[in-house]
Coordinates of C-alpha atoms in Angstrom, one line a residue:
M1 CA 44.6 -9.1 1.6
E2 CA 44.5 -11.9 5.1
Q3 CA 42.1 -14.7 3.2
R4 CA 40.0 -14.9 6.8
N5 CA 39.3 -11.3 6.0
L6 CA 38.3 -11.8 2.3
E7 CA 36.0 -15.2 3.3
K8 CA 34.4 -13.1 5.9
A9 CA 33.2 -10.3 3.7
I10 CA 31.9 -13.2 0.9
D11 CA 30.8 -15.3 3.9
I12 CA 28.1 -11.7 4.8
Y13 CA 27.9 -11.2 0.9
A14 CA 26.6 -14.8 0.1
R15 CA 23.9 -14.7 3.3
L16 CA 22.5 -11.2 2.3
M17 CA 22.1 -12.6 -1.7
M18 CA 20.2 -16.0 0.1
G19 CA 18.1 -13.4 1.9
E20 CA 19.2 -14.0 5.0
E21 CA 19.2 -11.1 7.6
I22 CA 22.5 -10.0 9.3
R23 CA 21.9 -8.2 11.9
R24 CA 23.7 -7.3 15.7
D25 CA 20.9 -7.7 18.3
S26 CA 19.6 -11.1 16.7
G27 CA 20.2 -14.2 14.9
S28 CA 22.6 -16.5 13.6
N29 CA 24.9 -14.0 11.7
R30 CA 25.3 -12.0 14.9
Q31 CA 29.1 -12.1 14.4
L32 CA 28.9 -11.4 10.7
Y33 CA 27.5 -7.8 11.5
E34 CA 30.4 -7.0 13.8
E35 CA 33.0 -8.3 11.3
Y36 CA 31.0 -5.5 8.8
A37 CA 31.1 -2.9 11.8
Q38 CA 35.0 -3.7 13.2
N39 CA 36.6 -4.9 10.4
A40 CA 38.1 -2.3 8.0
E41 CA 39.8 -4.4 5.5
V42 CA 36.5 -6.9 5.4
Y43 CA 34.0 -3.9 5.0
E44 CA 36.5 -2.9 2.3
I45 CA 35.8 -5.9 0.7
L46 CA 32.6 -6.2 0.8
S47 CA 31.9 -2.5 -0.7
M48 CA 34.0 -3.6 -3.9
I49 CA 31.9 -7.1 -4.3
V50 CA 28.7 -5.2 -4.4
K51 CA 30.0 -2.0 -6.1
R52 CA 31.4 -4.0 -9.2
L53 CA 28.1 -6.0 -8.9
N54 CA 25.9 -3.0 -9.1
L55 CA 24.2 -3.4 -5.6
N56 CA 23.8 -1.1 -2.7
L57 CA 24.7 -1.9 0.5
Y58 CA 22.8 0.0 2.8
E59 CA 22.9 0.1 6.9
Y60 CA 19.5 1.1 8.9
N61 CA 19.3 0.1 12.6
N62 CA 22.1 -1.9 13.7
A63 CA 21.2 -4.5 10.5
L64 CA 22.5 -4.8 6.8
F65 CA 20.8 -4.9 3.5
L66 CA 21.5 -5.0 -0.2
T67 CA 19.6 -4.1 -2.9
A68 CA 19.6 -3.4 -6.7
G69 CA 21.1 -1.3 -8.3
E70 CA 20.3 1.0 -10.7
G71 CA 19.5 -0.4 -14.2
N72 CA 21.0 -3.8 -12.8
R73 CA 19.5 -6.1 -15.1
I74 CA 20.6 -9.5 -13.2
F75 CA 19.2 -8.7 -9.8
G76 CA 16.9 -5.7 -10.0
F77 CA 13.5 -6.4 -12.7
S78 CA 13.1 -5.2 -16.2
N79 CA 10.3 -3.4 -16.9
E80 CA 8.6 -6.5 -18.4
E81 CA 8.7 -8.4 -15.8
L82 CA 7.5 -6.7 -13.4
K83 CA 4.3 -6.1 -15.7
R84 CA 4.2 -10.2 -15.1
M85 CA 4.2 -10.1 -11.5
M86 CA 1.5 -7.1 -10.7
G87 CA -0.5 -8.2 -13.9
L88 CA -0.3 -5.4 -16.4
R89 CA -0.4 -5.1 -20.6
Y90 CA 0.3 -1.6 -21.4
N91 CA 4.2 1.2 -20.4
K92 CA 1.6 3.6 -19.3
E93 CA 0.0 1.1 -16.2
L94 CA 3.7 0.4 -15.3
Y95 CA 4.8 3.5 -15.7
L96 CA 1.8 4.8 -13.3
C97 CA 2.6 2.3 -10.7
Y98 CA 6.0 3.8 -10.9
F99 CA 4.4 6.9 -9.5
I100 CA 2.4 5.1 -7.0
M101 CA 5.2 3.5 -5.7
Y102 CA 7.3 7.3 -5.1
Q103 CA 4.4 8.9 -3.8
L104 CA 4.7 6.2 -1.4
L105 CA 7.9 6.6 -0.6
L106 CA 7.6 9.8 -0.3
T107 CA 5.5 9.5 2.8
F108 CA 8.3 8.5 4.7
Y109 CA 10.8 11.3 3.3
N110 CA 11.9 14.0 4.8
D111 CA 14.0 16.5 3.1
T112 CA 16.8 16.3 5.6
G113 CA 17.6 13.3 3.9
S114 CA 16.4 10.9 6.6
Y115 CA 13.1 8.2 6.6
A116 CA 10.5 10.2 8.5
F117 CA 9.0 9.6 11.4
V118 CA 5.4 7.9 10.1
E119 CA 4.3 4.9 11.9
C120 CA 2.0 3.2 8.6
T121 CA -0.4 4.4 5.9
T122 CA -3.3 2.6 4.5
L123 CA -4.7 2.7 0.4
P124 CA -6.6 5.9 1.0
E125 CA -4.0 7.7 2.3
L126 CA -2.1 6.4 -0.4
L127 CA -4.6 6.6 -2.9
E128 CA -5.8 9.9 -2.7
R129 CA -1.7 11.3 -2.4
T130 CA -1.6 10.4 -5.6
T131 CA -4.4 12.2 -7.3
K132 CA -3.3 14.8 -5.2
A133 CA 0.6 15.0 -6.8
L134 CA -0.7 14.3 -10.5
K135 CA -3.6 17.5 -9.7
K136 CA -0.8 19.6 -9.4
I137 CA 2.0 18.4 -11.3
M138 CA -0.9 19.3 -15.3
V139 CA -1.9 22.6 -13.5
K140 CA 1.4 23.7 -13.6
L141 CA 2.8 21.3 -16.4
D142 CA 4.2 23.9 -18.7
V143 CA 6.1 25.2 -15.8
L144 CA 7.1 22.8 -14.4
I145 CA 8.5 20.1 -17.9
Q146 CA 11.3 21.0 -19.7
D147 CA 10.8 18.5 -22.8
E148 CA 7.8 17.6 -25.0
V149 CA 9.0 13.8 -23.5
E150 CA 8.4 14.7 -20.1
E151 CA 4.9 16.1 -21.1
N152 CA 4.0 13.7 -23.4
S153 CA 4.6 10.6 -20.1
F154 CA 2.7 13.0 -17.4
K155 CA 0.0 13.4 -19.4
A156 CA -0.3 10.1 -20.4
I157 CA -0.2 8.8 -16.7
A158 CA -2.4 11.5 -15.7
L159 CA -4.8 10.7 -18.9
L160 CA -4.7 6.5 -17.7
W161 CA -5.8 7.6 -13.5
D162 CA -8.8 9.9 -14.9
E163 CA -10.3 7.4 -17.3
L164 CA -9.6 4.7 -14.1
P165 CA -13.1 4.5 -12.0
L166 CA -12.0 5.2 -8.3
N167 CA -13.1 1.4 -7.2
S168 CA -14.6 -1.5 -9.1
T169 CA -17.9 -2.5 -9.3
E170 CA -17.0 -6.0 -7.9
D171 CA -15.0 -4.8 -4.9
A172 CA -18.1 -4.6 -2.9
G173 CA -16.3 -1.9 -1.0
N174 CA -13.4 -4.9 -0.2
Y175 CA -9.5 -3.6 -1.9
R176 CA -8.6 -6.1 -4.9
A177 CA -5.7 -5.6 -6.6
S178 CA -7.1 -4.8 -10.6
R179 CA -5.6 -2.8 -12.9
S180 CA -9.1 -2.2 -13.3
C181 CA -9.6 0.9 -11.5
R182 CA -7.5 3.3 -9.0
T183 CA -7.8 1.5 -5.9
G184 CA -6.8 -1.7 -7.7
M185 CA -4.0 0.1 -8.6
V186 CA -2.7 1.2 -5.6
K187 CA -3.5 -2.3 -4.2
L188 CA -1.4 -3.8 -6.7
V189 CA 1.7 -1.6 -5.6
L190 CA 0.9 -2.3 -2.3
N191 CA 1.0 -6.4 -2.8
L192 CA 4.5 -6.1 -4.6
M193 CA 5.5 -4.5 -1.8
V194 CA 4.8 -7.1 0.6
S195 CA 6.0 -9.2 -1.8
Q196 CA 9.2 -7.7 -1.5
D197 CA 9.8 -7.5 2.4
L198 CA 9.3 -4.0 2.2
F199 CA 5.7 -3.8 4.4
V200 CA 3.6 -5.6 6.2
E201 CA 0.7 -5.5 5.9
A202 CA -1.9 -5.8 9.2
Q203 CA -5.7 -4.5 9.1
E204 CA -5.6 -2.6 5.9
R205 CA -2.4 -0.9 7.3
Y206 CA 0.8 -0.2 6.0
Y207 CA 3.9 -0.9 8.1
P208 CA 7.4 -0.5 6.9
T209 CA 10.2 -2.7 7.6
D210 CA 13.7 -2.3 8.4
R211 CA 14.5 -2.5 4.8
M212 CA 12.0 -0.2 3.6
K213 CA 13.3 2.1 6.3
A214 CA 16.9 1.5 4.7
L215 CA 16.0 1.8 1.5
T216 CA 14.3 5.0 2.0
E217 CA 16.7 6.8 3.8
N218 CA 19.4 6.1 1.7
Y219 CA 17.6 6.3 -1.8
F220 CA 16.6 9.8 -2.1
E221 CA 20.5 10.8 -1.7
E222 CA 21.7 8.6 -4.6
Y223 CA 19.1 8.2 -6.7
R224 CA 16.9 11.9 -6.2
G225 CA 16.4 12.4 -10.4
R226 CA 14.0 14.8 -12.5
L227 CA 10.9 13.4 -11.0
Y228 CA 12.1 14.6 -7.2
E229 CA 13.0 17.7 -8.4
I230 CA 9.4 17.9 -10.4
L231 CA 7.8 17.6 -7.3
K232 CA 9.6 19.3 -4.8
E233 CA 9.2 22.3 -7.3
D234 CA 5.4 21.8 -6.8
A235 CA 5.1 20.8 -3.2

């Protein structure tokens, strides 16, 4: 292993961890992207670093993106941290938000394992998608669900969704982030996505960033999991 290649791999990792962009076509880190793309040893060292730290390195549109791996408690968020960030009180509220997030991911995913061409989404569209998905699952619950834990989880989420009013009386036609209504819960999720540089909001439309596209393109290949199976069976 050459010392120079080790230093370049560490430099790439450090800059990504500090939130810097590493792209082929712009920015001060263009040369680092070329090191990653053209130098096999730099690529292998960097891959080893992120794997040991339970991180995922994704490449999309000639740019590199670093995300926490599944269950990563150092670089990712715990349930309690997310509840505090989003102003939630109960686990069932968080699990509902997870379900909404999953619906958002599915908006930009197709079954070929790549990013679907959808330019943007809106709060009402995500709200409708979530409602339809929960209704379909609940109708076929006895067929789709494998055990009591899954059944109780979906029942809790669906019951919470049904109990929430569509809008808060204080909204006055505006979408406000809140745990008191359905639109508020969806807005909480969208605000979190914007804060994590996964979406950009413009005139109440939400456009995925390259970071989001990279995550979507790779996530379902690695972490489809049981929820994806249920939703696919129900499609």
